[in-house]
Coordinates of C-alpha atoms in Angstrom, one line a residue:
Chain A
X44 CA -11.2 -3.9 29.6
X45 CA -10.0 -3.9 26.0
X46 CA -6.3 -4.3 25.9
X47 CA -4.5 -2.2 23.3
X48 CA -1.5 -4.1 22.0
X49 CA -0.8 -2.7 18.7
X50 CA 2.1 -3.4 16.5
X51 CA 3.4 -1.9 13.3
X52 CA 6.1 -4.6 13.1
X53 CA 8.3 -4.1 16.1
X54 CA 6.9 -0.7 16.8
X55 CA 4.1 -0.3 19.4
X56 CA 1.5 2.2 18.7
X57 CA -0.6 3.0 21.7
X58 CA -3.6 5.2 22.3
X59 CA -3.6 7.3 19.2
X60 CA -6.9 9.1 18.7
X61 CA -7.5 10.6 15.3
X62 CA -10.5 12.4 13.9
X63 CA -11.4 11.4 10.4
X64 CA -13.4 14.3 9.3
X65 CA -11.5 16.4 6.8
X66 CA -12.0 16.9 3.1
X67 CA -10.2 14.7 0.7
X68 CA -9.8 16.4 -2.6
X69 CA -9.2 19.9 -1.3
X70 CA -6.3 20.3 1.0
X71 CA -7.5 22.1 4.2
X72 CA -5.7 22.9 7.4
X73 CA -6.8 20.7 10.3
X74 CA -5.5 23.3 12.8
X75 CA -4.0 26.7 12.5
X76 CA -2.0 28.1 15.4
X77 CA -0.9 31.2 13.5
X78 CA -1.3 34.4 15.4
X79 CA -0.7 37.8 13.8
X80 CA -0.3 40.7 16.2
X81 CA 0.5 44.2 15.1
X82 CA 2.6 45.9 17.7
X83 CA 5.8 47.9 18.0
X84 CA 9.3 46.5 17.9
X85 CA 9.2 43.9 15.2
X86 CA 12.0 41.4 15.0
X87 CA 12.1 38.9 12.2
X88 CA 13.5 35.6 13.2
X89 CA 13.2 32.0 12.0
X90 CA 12.7 29.1 14.4
X91 CA 14.9 26.2 13.4
X92 CA 12.8 23.4 12.0
X93 CA 13.8 20.5 14.2
X94 CA 11.0 17.9 14.3
X95 CA 9.6 16.5 17.5
X96 CA 9.9 12.8 17.1
X97 CA 7.0 10.9 18.5
X98 CA 7.9 7.6 20.2
X99 CA 4.5 6.1 19.3
X100 CA 4.9 6.9 15.6
X101 CA 6.2 4.4 13.1
X102 CA 9.0 5.9 10.9
X103 CA 9.8 4.5 7.6
X104 CA 13.0 5.1 5.6
X105 CA 13.0 4.7 1.8
X106 CA 15.3 2.0 0.6
X107 CA 18.4 2.8 -1.6
X108 CA 16.7 1.0 -4.5
X109 CA 13.9 3.7 -4.5
X110 CA 16.4 6.5 -4.1
X111 CA 18.7 5.5 -6.9
X112 CA 15.7 5.0 -9.3
X113 CA 15.2 8.7 -8.7
X114 CA 18.9 9.6 -8.9
X115 CA 19.2 8.0 -12.3
X116 CA 16.6 10.4 -13.6
X117 CA 18.8 13.4 -12.7
X118 CA 21.0 12.4 -15.5
X119 CA 24.2 11.6 -13.5
X120 CA 26.5 9.0 -14.8
X121 CA 27.4 5.7 -13.0
X122 CA 30.8 5.8 -11.2
X123 CA 32.0 2.5 -9.8
X124 CA 35.0 4.2 -8.2
X125 CA 32.9 5.7 -5.4
X126 CA 31.6 2.3 -4.2
X127 CA 33.0 0.2 -1.4
X128 CA 35.2 -2.6 -2.8
X129 CA 33.9 -6.2 -2.1
X130 CA 37.6 -6.9 -1.1
X131 CA 37.0 -4.8 2.1
X132 CA 34.6 -7.4 3.4
X133 CA 37.3 -9.2 5.4
X134 CA 37.9 -6.1 7.5
X135 CA 34.5 -6.5 9.1
X136 CA 35.1 -8.8 12.0
X137 CA 32.4 -7.7 14.5
X138 CA 28.6 -7.6 14.3
X139 CA 28.4 -3.8 14.2
X140 CA 30.7 -3.5 11.3
X141 CA 29.1 -6.4 9.5
X142 CA 25.7 -4.9 9.8
X143 CA 26.7 -1.4 8.8
X144 CA 28.5 -2.7 5.8
X145 CA 25.7 -5.0 4.9
X146 CA 23.8 -1.8 4.4
X147 CA 26.7 -0.1 2.6
X148 CA 27.0 -3.1 0.1
X149 CA 23.2 -3.1 -0.4
X150 CA 23.3 0.6 -1.3
X151 CA 26.1 -0.2 -3.8
X152 CA 24.1 -3.1 -5.2
X153 CA 21.1 -0.8 -5.6
X154 CA 23.2 1.8 -7.4
X155 CA 24.7 -0.7 -9.8
X156 CA 21.2 -2.3 -10.4
X157 CA 19.6 1.0 -11.1
X158 CA 22.2 1.8 -13.7
X159 CA 22.2 -1.7 -15.1
X160 CA 25.9 -2.2 -14.4
X161 CA 25.8 -5.9 -14.7
X162 CA 29.6 -6.3 -14.2
X163 CA 29.3 -5.1 -10.6
X164 CA 26.1 -6.7 -9.6
X165 CA 27.2 -10.3 -9.2
X166 CA 30.1 -9.2 -7.0
X167 CA 27.9 -7.3 -4.7
X168 CA 25.3 -10.1 -4.4
X169 CA 28.1 -12.4 -3.5
X170 CA 29.5 -10.1 -0.8
X171 CA 26.0 -9.6 0.7
X172 CA 25.5 -13.3 0.7
X173 CA 28.7 -13.9 2.7
X174 CA 27.9 -11.0 5.1
X175 CA 24.4 -12.5 5.7
X176 CA 26.1 -15.8 6.7
X177 CA 28.3 -13.9 9.2
X178 CA 25.3 -12.0 10.5
X179 CA 23.3 -15.2 10.9
X180 CA 20.6 -14.1 8.5
X181 CA 21.4 -16.3 5.5
X182 CA 18.3 -18.4 6.3
X183 CA 16.2 -15.3 5.4
X184 CA 17.6 -15.1 1.9
X185 CA 16.4 -17.2 -1.0
X186 CA 18.8 -20.1 -1.2
X187 CA 18.7 -19.9 -5.0
X188 CA 19.1 -16.1 -5.1
X189 CA 22.7 -16.3 -6.5
X190 CA 21.6 -18.7 -9.3
X191 CA 18.6 -16.4 -10.1
X192 CA 20.9 -13.4 -10.3
X193 CA 23.2 -15.3 -12.7
X194 CA 20.3 -16.3 -14.9
X195 CA 19.0 -12.7 -15.0
X196 CA 22.5 -11.4 -15.8
X197 CA 22.8 -14.0 -18.7
X198 CA 19.5 -12.8 -20.0
X199 CA 20.4 -9.2 -19.4
X200 CA 17.1 -8.9 -17.6
X201 CA 17.5 -5.6 -15.7
X202 CA 13.9 -5.5 -14.3
X203 CA 14.5 -8.9 -12.8
X204 CA 17.8 -7.8 -11.2
X205 CA 16.1 -4.8 -9.7
X206 CA 13.4 -7.1 -8.3
X207 CA 15.9 -9.5 -6.9
X208 CA 17.8 -6.6 -5.3
X209 CA 14.6 -5.2 -3.7
X210 CA 13.4 -8.7 -2.6
X211 CA 16.7 -9.5 -1.0
X212 CA 16.5 -6.3 1.1
X213 CA 12.9 -7.2 2.1
X214 CA 13.7 -10.7 3.1
X215 CA 16.6 -9.6 5.3
X216 CA 14.5 -6.8 6.8
X217 CA 11.5 -9.2 7.6
X218 CA 13.8 -11.8 9.0
X219 CA 15.4 -9.4 11.4
X220 CA 12.0 -8.0 12.5
X221 CA 10.7 -11.5 13.0
X222 CA 13.6 -12.4 15.2
X223 CA 13.5 -9.2 17.3
X224 CA 16.9 -8.1 15.9
X225 CA 15.9 -4.5 15.5
X226 CA 19.3 -3.1 16.5
X227 CA 21.0 -5.0 13.6
X228 CA 18.3 -3.7 11.3
X229 CA 18.9 -0.1 12.5
X230 CA 22.6 -0.5 11.7
X231 CA 21.9 -1.9 8.2
X232 CA 19.4 1.0 7.5
X233 CA 22.0 3.6 8.6
X234 CA 24.8 2.0 6.7
X235 CA 22.7 2.0 3.5
X236 CA 21.6 5.6 4.0
X237 CA 25.2 6.9 4.6
X238 CA 26.5 5.0 1.6
X239 CA 23.7 6.4 -0.6
X240 CA 24.5 10.0 0.6
X241 CA 28.2 9.3 -0.1
X242 CA 27.5 8.2 -3.6
X243 CA 25.2 11.1 -4.3
X244 CA 27.6 13.7 -3.0
X245 CA 30.4 12.2 -5.1
X246 CA 28.5 12.1 -8.4
X247 CA 28.8 15.8 -9.1
X248 CA 30.0 19.2 -7.9
X249 CA 27.7 21.8 -6.4
X250 CA 25.5 23.5 -8.9
X251 CA 22.8 25.8 -7.6
X252 CA 19.3 24.6 -8.5
X253 CA 20.5 21.3 -10.0
X254 CA 18.4 18.2 -9.7
X255 CA 21.2 16.3 -7.9
X256 CA 21.7 19.0 -5.3
X257 CA 17.9 19.2 -4.8
X258 CA 17.8 15.4 -4.2
X259 CA 20.5 15.7 -1.7
X260 CA 18.8 18.5 0.1
X261 CA 15.6 16.5 0.3
X262 CA 17.4 14.0 2.5
X263 CA 16.7 16.5 5.3
X264 CA 13.2 14.8 5.3
X265 CA 14.7 11.3 5.5
X266 CA 17.2 12.1 8.3
X267 CA 14.3 12.8 10.6
X268 CA 12.6 9.5 9.8
X269 CA 16.0 7.7 10.1
X270 CA 16.5 9.1 13.6
X271 CA 12.9 8.3 14.6
X272 CA 13.4 4.7 13.4
X273 CA 16.8 4.3 15.2
X274 CA 15.6 5.9 18.4
X275 CA 13.7 2.7 19.2
X276 CA 16.9 0.8 19.4
X277 CA 19.2 3.3 21.1
X278 CA 19.4 1.2 24.2
X279 CA 21.7 -1.0 22.2
X280 CA 25.3 0.4 22.7
X281 CA 26.2 0.0 19.0
X282 CA 23.2 1.9 17.8
X283 CA 23.7 4.6 20.4
X284 CA 27.3 5.0 19.2
X285 CA 26.5 5.4 15.6
X286 CA 23.6 7.8 16.4
X287 CA 26.2 9.9 18.1
X288 CA 28.5 9.8 15.1
X289 CA 25.5 10.9 12.9
X290 CA 24.7 13.9 15.1
X291 CA 26.8 16.5 13.1
X292 CA 25.3 15.4 9.8
X293 CA 21.8 15.6 11.3
X294 CA 22.4 19.1 12.7
X295 CA 23.7 20.3 9.3
X296 CA 20.6 19.0 7.6
X297 CA 18.4 21.0 10.1
X298 CA 20.2 24.2 9.0
X299 CA 19.1 23.7 5.3
X300 CA 16.6 26.4 4.6
X301 CA 13.0 25.6 3.6
X302 CA 11.7 28.2 1.2
X303 CA 7.9 28.5 1.1
X304 CA 6.3 28.0 -2.3
X305 CA 2.7 27.9 -3.5
X306 CA -0.2 27.0 -1.1
X307 CA -0.7 23.3 -0.7
X308 CA -3.3 21.8 -3.1
X309 CA -4.5 18.4 -4.2
X310 CA -6.0 17.8 -7.6
X311 CA -7.0 14.7 -9.5
X312 CA -6.0 13.6 -13.0
X313 CA -8.1 10.5 -13.8
X314 CA -7.5 8.0 -11.0
X315 CA -4.3 9.7 -9.9
X316 CA -4.1 12.4 -7.2
X317 CA -1.5 15.1 -7.6
X318 CA 0.0 16.8 -4.5
X319 CA 1.3 20.3 -5.2
X320 CA 2.6 23.3 -3.3
X321 CA 4.5 23.5 0.0
X322 CA 8.1 24.3 0.7
X323 CA 11.4 23.5 -1.1
X324 CA 14.7 22.7 0.6
X325 CA 17.6 24.9 -0.4
X326 CA 21.3 24.0 0.0
X327 CA 24.1 26.5 -0.2
X328 CA 27.5 25.7 -1.7
X329 CA 29.1 25.9 1.8
X330 CA 26.5 23.5 3.2
X331 CA 27.0 21.1 0.3
X332 CA 30.8 21.0 0.8
X333 CA 30.4 20.6 4.6
X334 CA 27.9 17.8 4.1
X335 CA 30.2 16.1 1.6
X336 CA 33.0 16.3 4.1
X337 CA 31.0 15.0 7.1
X338 CA 29.5 12.1 5.1
X339 CA 32.8 11.2 3.7
X340 CA 34.4 11.0 7.1
X341 CA 31.7 8.8 8.6
X342 CA 31.4 6.6 5.5
X343 CA 35.1 6.0 5.4
X344 CA 35.1 5.1 9.1
X345 CA 32.4 2.6 8.3
X346 CA 34.0 1.0 5.3
X347 CA 37.4 0.8 6.9
X348 CA 35.8 -1.0 9.8
X349 CA 37.0 1.7 12.2
X350 CA 33.7 2.7 13.7
Chain B
X282 CA 8.7 -28.4 41.6
X283 CA 5.5 -29.6 40.0
X284 CA 3.7 -26.5 41.2
X285 CA 6.4 -24.3 39.8
X286 CA 6.1 -26.0 36.4
X287 CA 2.3 -25.6 36.5
X288 CA 2.6 -21.9 37.3
X289 CA 5.1 -21.4 34.5
X290 CA 2.9 -23.2 32.0
X291 CA -0.1 -21.1 33.0
X292 CA 2.0 -17.9 32.6
X293 CA 3.1 -19.1 29.2
X294 CA -0.4 -19.7 28.1
X295 CA -1.5 -16.2 29.1
X296 CA 1.5 -14.5 27.5
X297 CA 2.1 -16.6 24.4
X298 CA -0.9 -15.8 22.2
X299 CA -0.3 -12.0 22.0
X300 CA 3.4 -12.4 21.7
X301 CA 3.2 -15.1 19.0
X302 CA 0.5 -13.3 17.2
X303 CA 2.3 -10.1 17.0
X304 CA 5.3 -11.9 15.6
X305 CA 3.2 -13.8 13.1
X306 CA 2.0 -10.5 11.6
X307 CA 5.4 -9.7 10.2
X308 CA 5.3 -9.9 6.5
X309 CA 1.5 -9.7 6.3
X310 CA 1.8 -7.0 3.7
X311 CA 3.2 -9.6 1.2
X312 CA -0.2 -11.1 1.0
X313 CA -2.0 -7.9 0.1
X314 CA -3.2 -7.6 -3.5
X315 CA -0.5 -5.7 -5.4
X316 CA -0.3 -3.5 -8.4
X317 CA 2.5 -5.4 -10.2
X318 CA 0.4 -5.7 -13.4
X319 CA 0.2 -1.9 -13.5
X320 CA 4.0 -1.7 -13.2
X321 CA 4.3 -1.0 -9.5
X322 CA 7.2 -2.3 -7.4
X323 CA 7.1 -3.2 -3.7
X324 CA 8.2 -0.2 -1.6
X325 CA 10.3 -0.9 1.5
X326 CA 8.3 1.6 3.5
X327 CA 5.4 -0.8 3.6
X328 CA 4.4 -2.1 7.1
X329 CA 2.7 -5.0 8.7
X330 CA 1.2 -5.1 12.2
X331 CA -1.2 -6.6 14.7
X332 CA -4.2 -4.5 15.7
X333 CA -7.4 -4.5 17.7
X334 CA -10.6 -3.3 16.0
X335 CA -11.2 0.3 16.7
X336 CA -7.5 1.2 16.9
X337 CA -5.8 3.9 15.0
X338 CA -2.1 3.8 13.9
X339 CA 0.2 6.4 12.3
X340 CA 3.2 6.0 10.1
X341 CA 5.4 8.6 8.6
X342 CA 6.8 8.0 5.1
X343 CA 8.9 9.9 2.5
X344 CA 7.6 10.2 -1.0
X345 CA 9.8 11.3 -3.8
X346 CA 9.1 13.8 -6.6
X347 CA 8.7 12.1 -10.0
X348 CA 7.6 8.8 -8.5
X349 CA 4.1 7.4 -8.6
X350 CA 2.8 5.7 -5.5
X351 CA 0.1 3.2 -4.8
X352 CA -1.1 2.7 -1.3
X353 CA -3.5 0.0 -0.1
X354 CA -4.6 -1.8 3.1
X355 CA -5.5 -5.4 3.7
X356 CA -6.0 -8.0 6.4
X357 CA -5.4 -11.6 5.2
X358 CA -6.5 -12.9 8.7
X359 CA -9.7 -11.0 9.1
X360 CA -11.4 -10.9 5.7
X361 CA -14.4 -9.0 7.2
X362 CA -12.1 -5.9 7.6
X363 CA -11.2 -5.7 4.0
X364 CA -12.9 -2.9 2.2
X365 CA -13.7 -1.1 5.5
X366 CA -10.4 0.5 6.4
X367 CA -10.3 4.2 6.9
X368 CA -7.2 6.2 6.1
X369 CA -6.0 9.7 5.7
X370 CA -2.8 11.1 4.2
X371 CA -1.7 14.2 6.1
X372 CA 1.2 16.6 5.5
X373 CA 2.6 19.1 7.9
X374 CA 2.9 22.3 6.1
X375 CA 4.9 25.3 7.3
X376 CA 2.9 28.5 7.7
X377 CA 4.5 31.8 8.6
X378 CA 3.1 33.8 11.5
X379 CA 3.9 36.2 14.3
X380 CA 4.5 35.4 18.0
X381 CA 4.0 38.1 20.6
X382 CA 6.0 38.4 23.7
X383 CA 5.7 40.9 26.5
X384 CA 8.5 42.0 28.8
X385 CA 8.6 44.7 31.5
X386 CA 11.3 47.4 31.8
X387 CA 12.1 50.0 34.5
X388 CA 12.4 53.5 33.0
X389 CA 13.1 56.8 34.6
X390 CA 10.0 58.9 35.5
X391 CA 10.2 62.7 35.0
X392 CA 8.3 65.5 36.7
X393 CA 5.9 66.9 34.0
X394 CA 6.6 70.5 35.0
X395 CA 10.3 70.6 36.0
X396 CA 11.5 67.7 33.8
X397 CA 13.5 66.4 36.8
X398 CA 13.8 62.7 37.5
X399 CA 11.4 61.8 40.3
X400 CA 11.8 58.0 40.3
X401 CA 11.4 54.9 38.2
X402 CA 8.3 53.2 36.7
X403 CA 7.6 49.8 35.2
X404 CA 6.5 49.9 31.6
X405 CA 5.2 47.1 29.3
X406 CA 7.2 46.4 26.2
X407 CA 5.7 44.3 23.5
X408 CA 7.7 42.6 20.8
X409 CA 6.7 40.3 18.0
X410 CA 8.8 37.6 16.3
X411 CA 8.4 36.0 13.0
X412 CA 7.7 32.3 13.5
X413 CA 6.9 29.4 11.2
X414 CA 4.2 27.0 12.5
X415 CA 3.5 23.5 11.2
X416 CA -0.1 22.9 10.5
X417 CA -1.7 19.6 9.4
X418 CA -3.1 19.5 5.9
X419 CA -5.2 16.5 5.0
X420 CA -4.1 15.5 1.5
X421 CA -6.4 12.6 1.1
X422 CA -9.3 11.0 3.0
X423 CA -10.7 7.8 1.7
X424 CA -14.0 8.5 3.4
X425 CA -14.4 11.4 0.9
X426 CA -13.5 9.0 -2.0
X427 CA -16.3 6.4 -1.6
X428 CA -14.2 4.5 1.0
X429 CA -11.6 3.6 -1.7
X430 CA -9.2 1.0 -0.3
X431 CA -6.4 1.9 -2.7
X432 CA -5.0 5.2 -3.5
X433 CA -2.6 6.3 -6.3
X434 CA -0.8 9.6 -6.2
X435 CA 2.2 11.6 -7.5
X436 CA 3.8 14.6 -5.9
X437 CA 5.5 17.7 -7.5
X438 CA 8.0 17.7 -4.6
X439 CA 9.6 15.2 -2.2
X440 CA 7.5 15.2 0.9
X441 CA 7.1 13.7 4.3
X442 CA 3.6 12.3 4.8
X443 CA 1.8 10.8 7.7
X444 CA -0.6 7.9 7.0
X445 CA -3.3 7.6 9.7
X446 CA -5.1 4.3 9.6
X447 CA -8.2 3.4 11.4
X448 CA -9.0 -0.3 11.9
X449 CA -12.8 -0.5 11.8
X450 CA -15.0 -2.3 14.3
X451 CA -16.9 -5.0 12.4
X452 CA -19.8 -6.8 14.0
X453 CA -19.4 -10.5 13.9
X454 CA -15.7 -10.7 14.6
X455 CA -15.0 -12.3 17.9
X456 CA -13.1 -9.8 20.0
X457 CA -12.6 -12.3 22.9
X458 CA -11.4 -10.9 26.1
X459 CA -8.7 -8.8 24.6
X460 CA -6.0 -11.4 25.3
X461 CA -6.6 -14.1 22.7
X462 CA -5.3 -14.1 19.2
X463 CA -8.8 -13.8 17.8
X464 CA -8.9 -10.2 19.2
X465 CA -6.2 -9.2 16.8
X466 CA -6.1 -8.6 13.1
X467 CA -2.9 -8.7 11.0
X468 CA -3.0 -5.6 8.9
X469 CA -0.7 -4.7 6.0
X470 CA -0.2 -1.2 4.7
X471 CA 1.2 -1.9 1.2
X472 CA 3.1 0.9 -0.5
X473 CA 4.3 0.5 -4.1
X474 CA 6.1 2.8 -6.5
X475 CA 7.1 3.3 -10.1
X476 CA 8.6 6.2 -12.0
X477 CA 5.9 8.7 -12.8
X478 CA 5.0 9.1 -16.5
X479 CA 6.6 12.2 -17.9
X480 CA 4.4 14.6 -19.7
X481 CA 5.3 17.4 -22.1
X482 CA 8.0 17.6 -24.8
X483 CA 11.4 16.0 -24.2
X484 CA 14.4 16.6 -26.3

């Protein structure tokens, strides 16, 4: 009998059967469970859009590097005052706090790198290097990374700095996977995401329809993937604890309304496909303020080493 | 003692190949041909894994508005698989609809002539509720694109997409008995990104 042992990294994918028969260029529904019935007594209600997480699915979470590349395009200005000071590193004395704040500092590094804030970059690389020693993952990182960063800074080579920042994250990520340390990885990913949200919600006030608010609302999609990713490691007490701390933020995101737009369509411009249509996530002023408050509380617990 | 050692060794020989092999597939994606020359950067949502031919895997990713993505598959361990991967990009889209429910109520029954209450009867009451169903929409299928092994796209909105990958069965590759390392292929799903080119006038 053929034995199915599949792995997308640390994630087992078992027995998935998929039909590969649909059209490529035209978007077409695979299944349609809609049922329209005309009867008396009409009530109009919306079912909350809470995703069913599939334990056999691999969930990926975008890195802070990618997110801040997008955030920069919204026109917001860099603000170093919202970042976690490297001086706080000494507060992190256990593995949970070290892993969470490794993620926090990585998000800070990604923010500084995206905005080419060279003065901050070296400090964050240095802090990440020390934390990686404490987490026992320093072997994963390029021994010469610090020198390469210094060279790039001297040459004011921003592309190279972004590459080094991205590569450092990848090296740490791969090393933790290779060494079956998924729970540490889950804490790093969560720390990075919370810090990214904290930075975003502190870059501007609520403005209906603004690019920044739209970007923050879109994190509703990411929170589902984040929880799907962390679910695999929730047997670890530290992961379970931070997932519980995240619950209020997760539930708030589910309350963000999704407004239907044009029908889904796929077109082609040269070699590039263009996906259009579908829903847009809308955030109210009250939801924005509540999110800002919840994220700030959790983030401050993390950076103060109190979680 | 000697027998115990022999048994442990045998057990290790049976278990080790699959365990070691799955671990060795970490980082496979780094060996996939990349789009660096075209300006693409490695995306952290890329994945590596160990698969048996004929298997299907799914991964959910987030793609941002105003970002251009390149997606490709490779197997540095089983060259015969390269060029033969099948993959689809699927999005769950919300569609509004109605959901019917039926409940029964007891109501008073009247005499048609006198109008007096003569008892109770059970009546059917139908209600309908507005619901929003998720349906799968296939955004891209490489079988409809001459089995292309790389795919470049942009999106007008930030989206959650599911990539469904089928690992083809290729004649000539030794599948062994399903336990040996030769039965597996290390497969990388490489995702790369770069800011999308802006069109139109800018001030």
